[in-house]
Amino acid sequence: MRYTPLLFFSVVGLWLLSSCATIRPGEVGMKQTFGKLEAEVYEPGLVGFNPIGTRIVKVPTRTVNREVVLNLPSKDGLNVRSEISILYRINGQKAPKVVEEVGLNYEEVVILSVFRSAAADVCSRFLAKDMYTASRVEIEKQIQAQMQEILQPRGFEIENVLMKSIQLPTGLVQAIEDKLEAEQNAQQMTFELQREELEAQRKIIEAKGIRDAQKIIEAGLTEKIIQWQTIDAFKSLASAPGSRLIITDGKAPLLINEDMDE
């Protein structure tokens, strides 16, 4: 009888341990009693339950990165091999709906199936070269939007779709690079032509300005102004040091030789 208390406490301790479950960060838990899943969702922490006929079903809610390699059809009938990352997570409050309708194997059942269909549908609307150029971003957004439309009501959030690597058919990559280089050269030539046109316009404007200025000066040079300037020049020469020879009739502009030593 002396072992009875020890045995009792051992049984009680085991029962208590088996009736508690720990929900870790990044997941939620739900009670399933005799096969029926309860609607209440338990956040991270310690959850008590009756181990007789009841268990805790845990579902991760953290972001999952699933990488998939696919041969994608293009609009021009080519197959493009691509490695694509799908970033998704489960909406914790809809976890019971996910488990009831899809099960715990939801990634294979719905995520990948919907992804393959959306990727093939979107890529078939683009040319193969588009997957290699800046249009790749638009392809990623359209795949994500199509998956989100289907999966969000079922409790999934598609955070992003990333095309990590693209393997185009042999020869197509070089053709695309050559075309991009030709387009860059054409853009450079267009820039040069625009710069030359602007420079030509600047010179025309400058020439017009000089012409207009000369016309204004010519219009203002009357006979009296010329005489006045002549007299003023005579005064300046008379007051300046050194000898000079001035030949004039008193009316015409001055004709002056270089400085002469006395």
PDB file of C-alpha atoms in Angstrom:
ATOM      1  CA  MET A   1       0.000   0.000   0.000  1.00  0.00           C
ATOM      2  CA  ARG A   2       2.939   2.353   0.437  1.00  0.00           C
ATOM      3  CA  TYR A   3       3.297   2.547  -3.388  1.00  0.00           C
ATOM      4  CA  THR A   4      -0.322   3.502  -3.953  1.00  0.00           C
ATOM      5  CA  PRO A   5       0.130   7.305  -3.517  1.00  0.00           C
ATOM      6  CA  LEU A   6       3.156   7.277  -5.827  1.00  0.00           C
ATOM      7  CA  LEU A   7       1.254   5.334  -8.430  1.00  0.00           C
ATOM      8  CA  PHE A   8      -1.718   7.649  -8.091  1.00  0.00           C
ATOM      9  CA  PHE A   9       0.313  10.798  -8.545  1.00  0.00           C
ATOM     10  CA  SER A  10       2.124   9.258 -11.502  1.00  0.00           C
ATOM     11  CA  VAL A  11      -1.151   8.473 -13.201  1.00  0.00           C
ATOM     12  CA  VAL A  12      -2.481  11.952 -12.490  1.00  0.00           C
ATOM     13  CA  GLY A  13       0.733  13.529 -13.777  1.00  0.00           C
ATOM     14  CA  LEU A  14       0.636  11.526 -17.003  1.00  0.00           C
ATOM     15  CA  TRP A  15      -3.000  12.418 -17.480  1.00  0.00           C
ATOM     16  CA  LEU A  16      -2.288  16.127 -16.989  1.00  0.00           C
ATOM     17  CA  LEU A  17       0.623  16.022 -19.445  1.00  0.00           C
ATOM     18  CA  SER A  18      -1.453  14.237 -22.038  1.00  0.00           C
ATOM     19  CA  SER A  19      -4.299  16.727 -21.639  1.00  0.00           C
ATOM     20  CA  CYS A  20      -2.198  19.772 -22.524  1.00  0.00           C
ATOM     21  CA  ALA A  21      -0.790  20.859 -25.872  1.00  0.00           C
ATOM     22  CA  THR A  22       1.568  23.716 -26.746  1.00  0.00           C
ATOM     23  CA  ILE A  23       0.717  25.916 -29.713  1.00  0.00           C
ATOM     24  CA  ARG A  24       3.981  27.402 -30.953  1.00  0.00           C
ATOM     25  CA  PRO A  25       4.473  30.816 -32.604  1.00  0.00           C
ATOM     26  CA  GLY A  26       3.606  30.709 -36.285  1.00  0.00           C
ATOM     27  CA  GLU A  27       0.780  28.214 -35.943  1.00  0.00           C
ATOM     28  CA  VAL A  28      -2.764  27.870 -34.617  1.00  0.00           C
ATOM     29  CA  GLY A  29      -4.556  24.951 -33.040  1.00  0.00           C
ATOM     30  CA  MET A  30      -8.070  23.485 -33.120  1.00  0.00           C
ATOM     31  CA  LYS A  31      -9.749  20.797 -31.041  1.00  0.00           C
ATOM     32  CA  GLN A  32     -11.044  17.722 -32.831  1.00  0.00           C
ATOM     33  CA  THR A  33     -13.395  15.595 -30.739  1.00  0.00           C
ATOM     34  CA  PHE A  34     -14.395  12.196 -32.069  1.00  0.00           C
ATOM     35  CA  GLY A  35     -13.534  13.347 -35.557  1.00  0.00           C
ATOM     36  CA  LYS A  36     -15.497  16.604 -35.376  1.00  0.00           C
ATOM     37  CA  LEU A  37     -13.447  19.758 -35.722  1.00  0.00           C
ATOM     38  CA  GLU A  38     -14.406  22.660 -33.492  1.00  0.00           C
ATOM     39  CA  ALA A  39     -14.645  26.155 -34.952  1.00  0.00           C
ATOM     40  CA  GLU A  40     -12.656  27.842 -32.166  1.00  0.00           C
ATOM     41  CA  VAL A  41      -9.069  28.693 -33.114  1.00  0.00           C
ATOM     42  CA  TYR A  42      -6.377  28.702 -30.422  1.00  0.00           C
ATOM     43  CA  GLU A  43      -3.477  31.128 -30.635  1.00  0.00           C
ATOM     44  CA  PRO A  44       0.105  30.245 -29.545  1.00  0.00           C
ATOM     45  CA  GLY A  45       0.258  29.139 -25.940  1.00  0.00           C
ATOM     46  CA  LEU A  46      -0.840  26.219 -23.716  1.00  0.00           C
ATOM     47  CA  VAL A  47      -4.188  24.572 -24.510  1.00  0.00           C
ATOM     48  CA  GLY A  48      -5.952  22.074 -22.246  1.00  0.00           C
ATOM     49  CA  PHE A  49      -8.192  19.333 -23.617  1.00  0.00           C
ATOM     50  CA  ASN A  50      -9.679  15.973 -22.722  1.00  0.00           C
ATOM     51  CA  PRO A  51      -7.317  13.338 -24.108  1.00  0.00           C
ATOM     52  CA  ILE A  52     -10.176  10.840 -24.276  1.00  0.00           C
ATOM     53  CA  GLY A  53     -11.542  11.280 -27.775  1.00  0.00           C
ATOM     54  CA  THR A  54     -10.034  14.751 -28.308  1.00  0.00           C
ATOM     55  CA  ARG A  55      -6.833  15.874 -29.996  1.00  0.00           C
ATOM     56  CA  ILE A  56      -5.286  19.187 -31.038  1.00  0.00           C
ATOM     57  CA  VAL A  57      -4.849  19.761 -34.759  1.00  0.00           C
ATOM     58  CA  LYS A  58      -2.077  22.275 -35.496  1.00  0.00           C
ATOM     59  CA  VAL A  59      -1.863  24.309 -38.700  1.00  0.00           C
ATOM     60  CA  PRO A  60       1.115  26.585 -39.564  1.00  0.00           C
ATOM     61  CA  THR A  61       0.285  30.218 -40.333  1.00  0.00           C
ATOM     62  CA  ARG A  62       3.802  31.432 -41.072  1.00  0.00           C
ATOM     63  CA  THR A  63       4.820  32.304 -44.635  1.00  0.00           C
ATOM     64  CA  VAL A  64       5.800  29.265 -46.693  1.00  0.00           C
ATOM     65  CA  ASN A  65       8.201  29.456 -49.642  1.00  0.00           C
ATOM     66  CA  ARG A  66       7.508  26.681 -52.134  1.00  0.00           C
ATOM     67  CA  GLU A  67       9.771  26.433 -55.167  1.00  0.00           C
ATOM     68  CA  VAL A  68       8.452  24.789 -58.329  1.00  0.00           C
ATOM     69  CA  VAL A  69      10.125  24.039 -61.667  1.00  0.00           C
ATOM     70  CA  LEU A  70       7.761  24.160 -64.637  1.00  0.00           C
ATOM     71  CA  ASN A  71       7.804  24.134 -68.422  1.00  0.00           C
ATOM     72  CA  LEU A  72       5.634  27.115 -69.294  1.00  0.00           C
ATOM     73  CA  PRO A  73       3.947  27.564 -72.702  1.00  0.00           C
ATOM     74  CA  SER A  74       4.391  30.900 -74.455  1.00  0.00           C
ATOM     75  CA  LYS A  75       2.227  32.796 -76.936  1.00  0.00           C
ATOM     76  CA  ASP A  76       4.641  31.970 -79.768  1.00  0.00           C
ATOM     77  CA  GLY A  77       4.424  28.219 -79.107  1.00  0.00           C
ATOM     78  CA  LEU A  78       7.712  27.781 -77.223  1.00  0.00           C
ATOM     79  CA  ASN A  79       8.244  25.989 -73.901  1.00  0.00           C
ATOM     80  CA  VAL A  80      10.151  28.009 -71.319  1.00  0.00           C
ATOM     81  CA  ARG A  81      11.607  26.230 -68.316  1.00  0.00           C
ATOM     82  CA  SER A  82      11.346  28.338 -65.187  1.00  0.00           C
ATOM     83  CA  GLU A  83      12.000  28.025 -61.465  1.00  0.00           C
ATOM     84  CA  ILE A  84       9.270  29.875 -59.574  1.00  0.00           C
ATOM     85  CA  SER A  85       8.840  30.609 -55.874  1.00  0.00           C
ATOM     86  CA  ILE A  86       5.360  30.820 -54.349  1.00  0.00           C
ATOM     87  CA  LEU A  87       5.108  32.723 -51.065  1.00  0.00           C
ATOM     88  CA  TYR A  88       1.858  31.920 -49.279  1.00  0.00           C
ATOM     89  CA  ARG A  89       0.356  31.493 -45.818  1.00  0.00           C
ATOM     90  CA  ILE A  90      -2.871  30.333 -44.195  1.00  0.00           C
ATOM     91  CA  ASN A  91      -5.270  32.823 -42.661  1.00  0.00           C
ATOM     92  CA  GLY A  92      -5.339  31.606 -39.045  1.00  0.00           C
ATOM     93  CA  GLN A  93      -9.026  32.402 -38.533  1.00  0.00           C
ATOM     94  CA  LYS A  94      -9.920  30.286 -41.563  1.00  0.00           C
ATOM     95  CA  ALA A  95      -7.775  27.320 -40.528  1.00  0.00           C
ATOM     96  CA  PRO A  96     -10.830  25.159 -39.617  1.00  0.00           C
ATOM     97  CA  LYS A  97     -12.246  25.786 -43.097  1.00  0.00           C
ATOM     98  CA  VAL A  98      -8.920  24.717 -44.674  1.00  0.00           C
ATOM     99  CA  VAL A  99      -8.739  21.501 -42.664  1.00  0.00           C
ATOM    100  CA  GLU A 100     -12.391  20.598 -43.232  1.00  0.00           C
ATOM    101  CA  GLU A 101     -12.516  21.332 -46.959  1.00  0.00           C
ATOM    102  CA  VAL A 102      -8.971  20.501 -48.076  1.00  0.00           C
ATOM    103  CA  GLY A 103      -7.172  18.684 -45.293  1.00  0.00           C
ATOM    104  CA  LEU A 104      -3.627  19.026 -44.032  1.00  0.00           C
ATOM    105  CA  ASN A 105      -2.208  18.104 -47.440  1.00  0.00           C
ATOM    106  CA  TYR A 106      -3.459  21.450 -48.767  1.00  0.00           C
ATOM    107  CA  GLU A 107      -0.227  22.372 -50.548  1.00  0.00           C
ATOM    108  CA  GLU A 108      -0.382  19.464 -52.965  1.00  0.00           C
ATOM    109  CA  VAL A 109      -4.171  19.495 -53.227  1.00  0.00           C
ATOM    110  CA  VAL A 110      -4.864  23.162 -53.986  1.00  0.00           C
ATOM    111  CA  ILE A 111      -1.779  25.420 -53.844  1.00  0.00           C
ATOM    112  CA  LEU A 112       0.281  23.662 -56.507  1.00  0.00           C
ATOM    113  CA  SER A 113      -2.712  22.709 -58.627  1.00  0.00           C
ATOM    114  CA  VAL A 114      -4.006  26.270 -58.793  1.00  0.00           C
ATOM    115  CA  PHE A 115      -0.495  27.584 -59.376  1.00  0.00           C
ATOM    116  CA  ARG A 116       0.175  25.313 -62.356  1.00  0.00           C
ATOM    117  CA  SER A 117      -3.110  26.285 -63.944  1.00  0.00           C
ATOM    118  CA  ALA A 118      -2.637  30.036 -63.345  1.00  0.00           C
ATOM    119  CA  ALA A 119       0.989  30.016 -64.531  1.00  0.00           C
ATOM    120  CA  ALA A 120       0.139  28.186 -67.758  1.00  0.00           C
ATOM    121  CA  ASP A 121      -2.836  30.466 -68.427  1.00  0.00           C
ATOM    122  CA  VAL A 122      -0.933  33.713 -67.851  1.00  0.00           C
ATOM    123  CA  CYS A 123       2.274  32.722 -69.663  1.00  0.00           C
ATOM    124  CA  SER A 124       0.326  31.613 -72.741  1.00  0.00           C
ATOM    125  CA  ARG A 125      -0.633  35.271 -73.231  1.00  0.00           C
ATOM    126  CA  PHE A 126       2.997  36.440 -73.382  1.00  0.00           C
ATOM    127  CA  LEU A 127       5.839  35.851 -75.815  1.00  0.00           C
ATOM    128  CA  ALA A 128       8.820  33.812 -74.680  1.00  0.00           C
ATOM    129  CA  LYS A 129      11.064  36.876 -74.759  1.00  0.00           C
ATOM    130  CA  ASP A 130       8.699  38.676 -72.357  1.00  0.00           C
ATOM    131  CA  MET A 131       9.662  36.225 -69.603  1.00  0.00           C
ATOM    132  CA  TYR A 132      13.283  37.273 -70.067  1.00  0.00           C
ATOM    133  CA  THR A 133      12.700  41.031 -70.054  1.00  0.00           C
ATOM    134  CA  ALA A 134      10.985  43.582 -67.826  1.00  0.00           C
ATOM    135  CA  SER A 135       7.610  42.022 -68.650  1.00  0.00           C
ATOM    136  CA  ARG A 136       8.479  39.278 -66.165  1.00  0.00           C
ATOM    137  CA  VAL A 137       7.207  41.491 -63.333  1.00  0.00           C
ATOM    138  CA  GLU A 138       3.813  41.802 -65.029  1.00  0.00           C
ATOM    139  CA  ILE A 139       3.654  38.022 -65.494  1.00  0.00           C
ATOM    140  CA  GLU A 140       4.390  37.486 -61.789  1.00  0.00           C
ATOM    141  CA  LYS A 141       1.682  39.951 -60.755  1.00  0.00           C
ATOM    142  CA  GLN A 142      -0.928  38.347 -62.995  1.00  0.00           C
ATOM    143  CA  ILE A 143      -0.160  34.835 -61.709  1.00  0.00           C
ATOM    144  CA  GLN A 144      -0.383  36.075 -58.116  1.00  0.00           C
ATOM    145  CA  ALA A 145      -3.684  37.890 -58.771  1.00  0.00           C
ATOM    146  CA  GLN A 146      -5.234  34.835 -60.422  1.00  0.00           C
ATOM    147  CA  MET A 147      -4.173  32.544 -57.579  1.00  0.00           C
ATOM    148  CA  GLN A 148      -5.357  35.031 -54.963  1.00  0.00           C
ATOM    149  CA  GLU A 149      -8.776  35.253 -56.565  1.00  0.00           C
ATOM    150  CA  ILE A 150      -9.239  31.488 -56.311  1.00  0.00           C
ATOM    151  CA  LEU A 151      -7.494  30.707 -53.013  1.00  0.00           C
ATOM    152  CA  GLN A 152      -8.259  33.678 -50.757  1.00  0.00           C
ATOM    153  CA  PRO A 153     -11.906  32.665 -50.196  1.00  0.00           C
ATOM    154  CA  ARG A 154     -10.639  29.228 -49.162  1.00  0.00           C
ATOM    155  CA  GLY A 155      -8.376  30.637 -46.426  1.00  0.00           C
ATOM    156  CA  PHE A 156      -5.058  31.163 -48.225  1.00  0.00           C
ATOM    157  CA  GLU A 157      -3.100  34.372 -48.792  1.00  0.00           C
ATOM    158  CA  ILE A 158      -0.764  34.451 -51.814  1.00  0.00           C
ATOM    159  CA  GLU A 159       1.884  37.003 -50.846  1.00  0.00           C
ATOM    160  CA  ASN A 160       4.078  36.851 -53.926  1.00  0.00           C
ATOM    161  CA  VAL A 161       5.069  34.858 -56.995  1.00  0.00           C
ATOM    162  CA  LEU A 162       8.698  35.170 -58.122  1.00  0.00           C
ATOM    163  CA  MET A 163      10.198  33.837 -61.352  1.00  0.00           C
ATOM    164  CA  LYS A 164      13.737  33.117 -60.148  1.00  0.00           C
ATOM    165  CA  SER A 165      15.299  31.647 -63.286  1.00  0.00           C
ATOM    166  CA  ILE A 166      14.302  31.430 -66.939  1.00  0.00           C
ATOM    167  CA  GLN A 167      15.747  28.960 -69.446  1.00  0.00           C
ATOM    168  CA  LEU A 168      14.800  29.985 -72.963  1.00  0.00           C
ATOM    169  CA  PRO A 169      15.293  27.787 -76.045  1.00  0.00           C
ATOM    170  CA  THR A 170      18.806  27.720 -77.541  1.00  0.00           C
ATOM    171  CA  GLY A 171      19.537  30.768 -79.664  1.00  0.00           C
ATOM    172  CA  LEU A 172      16.587  32.795 -78.420  1.00  0.00           C
ATOM    173  CA  VAL A 173      18.556  34.391 -75.578  1.00  0.00           C
ATOM    174  CA  GLN A 174      21.223  35.703 -77.969  1.00  0.00           C
ATOM    175  CA  ALA A 175      18.545  36.985 -80.339  1.00  0.00           C
ATOM    176  CA  ILE A 176      16.844  38.848 -77.482  1.00  0.00           C
ATOM    177  CA  GLU A 177      20.133  40.333 -76.280  1.00  0.00           C
ATOM    178  CA  ASP A 178      20.997  41.449 -79.816  1.00  0.00           C
ATOM    179  CA  LYS A 179      17.595  43.076 -80.165  1.00  0.00           C
ATOM    180  CA  LEU A 180      17.927  44.860 -76.814  1.00  0.00           C
ATOM    181  CA  GLU A 181      21.362  46.130 -77.824  1.00  0.00           C
ATOM    182  CA  ALA A 182      19.982  47.366 -81.161  1.00  0.00           C
ATOM    183  CA  GLU A 183      17.146  49.153 -79.340  1.00  0.00           C
ATOM    184  CA  GLN A 184      19.632  50.819 -76.985  1.00  0.00           C
ATOM    185  CA  ASN A 185      21.747  51.962 -79.948  1.00  0.00           C
ATOM    186  CA  ALA A 186      18.646  53.334 -81.671  1.00  0.00           C
ATOM    187  CA  GLN A 187      17.718  55.232 -78.514  1.00  0.00           C
ATOM    188  CA  GLN A 188      21.246  56.655 -78.319  1.00  0.00           C
ATOM    189  CA  MET A 189      21.076  57.797 -81.944  1.00  0.00           C
ATOM    190  CA  THR A 190      17.692  59.397 -81.317  1.00  0.00           C
ATOM    191  CA  PHE A 191      19.185  61.255 -78.353  1.00  0.00           C
ATOM    192  CA  GLU A 192      22.113  62.459 -80.493  1.00  0.00           C
ATOM    193  CA  LEU A 193      19.761  63.693 -83.232  1.00  0.00           C
ATOM    194  CA  GLN A 194      17.608  65.526 -80.715  1.00  0.00           C
ATOM    195  CA  ARG A 195      20.690  67.158 -79.232  1.00  0.00           C
ATOM    196  CA  GLU A 196      21.877  68.288 -82.695  1.00  0.00           C
ATOM    197  CA  GLU A 197      18.431  69.665 -83.514  1.00  0.00           C
ATOM    198  CA  LEU A 198      18.391  71.638 -80.270  1.00  0.00           C
ATOM    199  CA  GLU A 199      21.865  73.002 -80.993  1.00  0.00           C
ATOM    200  CA  ALA A 200      20.799  74.034 -84.519  1.00  0.00           C
ATOM    201  CA  GLN A 201      17.737  75.792 -83.100  1.00  0.00           C
ATOM    202  CA  ARG A 202      19.974  77.594 -80.590  1.00  0.00           C
ATOM    203  CA  LYS A 203      22.259  78.852 -83.357  1.00  0.00           C
ATOM    204  CA  ILE A 204      19.281  80.033 -85.418  1.00  0.00           C
ATOM    205  CA  ILE A 205      17.899  81.932 -82.454  1.00  0.00           C
ATOM    206  CA  GLU A 206      21.331  83.428 -81.748  1.00  0.00           C
ATOM    207  CA  ALA A 207      21.742  84.505 -85.401  1.00  0.00           C
ATOM    208  CA  LYS A 208      18.288  86.094 -85.408  1.00  0.00           C
ATOM    209  CA  GLY A 209      19.200  87.993 -82.264  1.00  0.00           C
ATOM    210  CA  ILE A 210      22.407  89.337 -83.797  1.00  0.00           C
ATOM    211  CA  ARG A 211      20.558  90.295 -86.983  1.00  0.00           C
ATOM    212  CA  ASP A 212      17.842  92.119 -85.053  1.00  0.00           C
ATOM    213  CA  ALA A 213      20.463  93.918 -82.945  1.00  0.00           C
ATOM    214  CA  GLN A 214      22.303  95.077 -86.074  1.00  0.00           C
ATOM    215  CA  LYS A 215      19.062  96.331 -87.581  1.00  0.00           C
ATOM    216  CA  ILE A 216      18.336  98.325 -84.436  1.00  0.00           C
ATOM    217  CA  ILE A 217      21.837  99.820 -84.437  1.00  0.00           C
ATOM    218  CA  GLU A 218      21.647 100.616 -88.150  1.00  0.00           C
ATOM    219  CA  ALA A 219      18.289 102.297 -87.731  1.00  0.00           C
ATOM    220  CA  GLY A 220      19.634 104.451 -84.920  1.00  0.00           C
ATOM    221  CA  LEU A 221      22.826 105.662 -86.702  1.00  0.00           C
ATOM    222  CA  THR A 222      21.607 109.004 -88.067  1.00  0.00           C
ATOM    223  CA  GLU A 223      23.950 111.618 -89.529  1.00  0.00           C
ATOM    224  CA  LYS A 224      23.753 113.833 -86.458  1.00  0.00           C
ATOM    225  CA  ILE A 225      24.628 110.922 -84.122  1.00  0.00           C
ATOM    226  CA  ILE A 226      27.645 110.097 -86.292  1.00  0.00           C
ATOM    227  CA  GLN A 227      28.788 113.767 -86.191  1.00  0.00           C
ATOM    228  CA  TRP A 228      28.363 113.893 -82.450  1.00  0.00           C
ATOM    229  CA  GLN A 229      30.381 110.715 -81.999  1.00  0.00           C
ATOM    230  CA  THR A 230      33.071 112.139 -84.323  1.00  0.00           C
ATOM    231  CA  ILE A 231      33.396 115.280 -82.212  1.00  0.00           C
ATOM    232  CA  ASP A 232      33.488 113.223 -79.065  1.00  0.00           C
ATOM    233  CA  ALA A 233      36.250 111.071 -80.561  1.00  0.00           C
ATOM    234  CA  PHE A 234      38.243 114.199 -81.497  1.00  0.00           C
ATOM    235  CA  LYS A 235      38.081 115.367 -77.888  1.00  0.00           C
ATOM    236  CA  SER A 236      39.296 112.021 -76.607  1.00  0.00           C
ATOM    237  CA  LEU A 237      42.212 111.967 -79.041  1.00  0.00           C
ATOM    238  CA  ALA A 238      43.203 115.516 -78.222  1.00  0.00           C
ATOM    239  CA  SER A 239      43.458 114.763 -74.534  1.00  0.00           C
ATOM    240  CA  ALA A 240      45.343 111.497 -75.032  1.00  0.00           C
ATOM    241  CA  PRO A 241      49.206 111.463 -74.861  1.00  0.00           C
ATOM    242  CA  GLY A 242      51.297 110.720 -77.969  1.00  0.00           C
ATOM    243  CA  SER A 243      51.163 111.884 -81.576  1.00  0.00           C
ATOM    244  CA  ARG A 244      48.518 110.844 -84.076  1.00  0.00           C
ATOM    245  CA  LEU A 245      47.720 111.638 -87.685  1.00  0.00           C
ATOM    246  CA  ILE A 246      44.054 112.322 -88.301  1.00  0.00           C
ATOM    247  CA  ILE A 247      42.703 112.666 -91.835  1.00  0.00           C
ATOM    248  CA  THR A 248      39.121 113.906 -91.990  1.00  0.00           C
ATOM    249  CA  ASP A 249      36.932 116.406 -93.748  1.00  0.00           C
ATOM    250  CA  GLY A 250      35.173 117.139 -90.477  1.00  0.00           C
ATOM    251  CA  LYS A 251      32.100 115.206 -91.444  1.00  0.00           C
ATOM    252  CA  ALA A 252      33.144 111.670 -92.182  1.00  0.00           C
ATOM    253  CA  PRO A 253      34.192 109.147 -89.489  1.00  0.00           C
ATOM    254  CA  LEU A 254      37.774 109.336 -88.346  1.00  0.00           C
ATOM    255  CA  LEU A 255      40.673 107.615 -90.044  1.00  0.00           C
ATOM    256  CA  ILE A 256      43.464 107.271 -87.526  1.00  0.00           C
ATOM    257  CA  ASN A 257      46.934 105.780 -87.986  1.00  0.00           C
ATOM    258  CA  GLU A 258      48.941 103.969 -85.269  1.00  0.00           C
ATOM    259  CA  ASP A 259      50.665 105.927 -82.514  1.00  0.00           C
ATOM    260  CA  MET A 260      53.709 107.865 -83.771  1.00  0.00           C
ATOM    261  CA  ASP A 261      56.748 108.838 -81.766  1.00  0.00           C
ATOM    262  CA  GLU A 262      57.580 112.563 -81.751  1.00  0.00           C
TER     263      GLU A 262
END
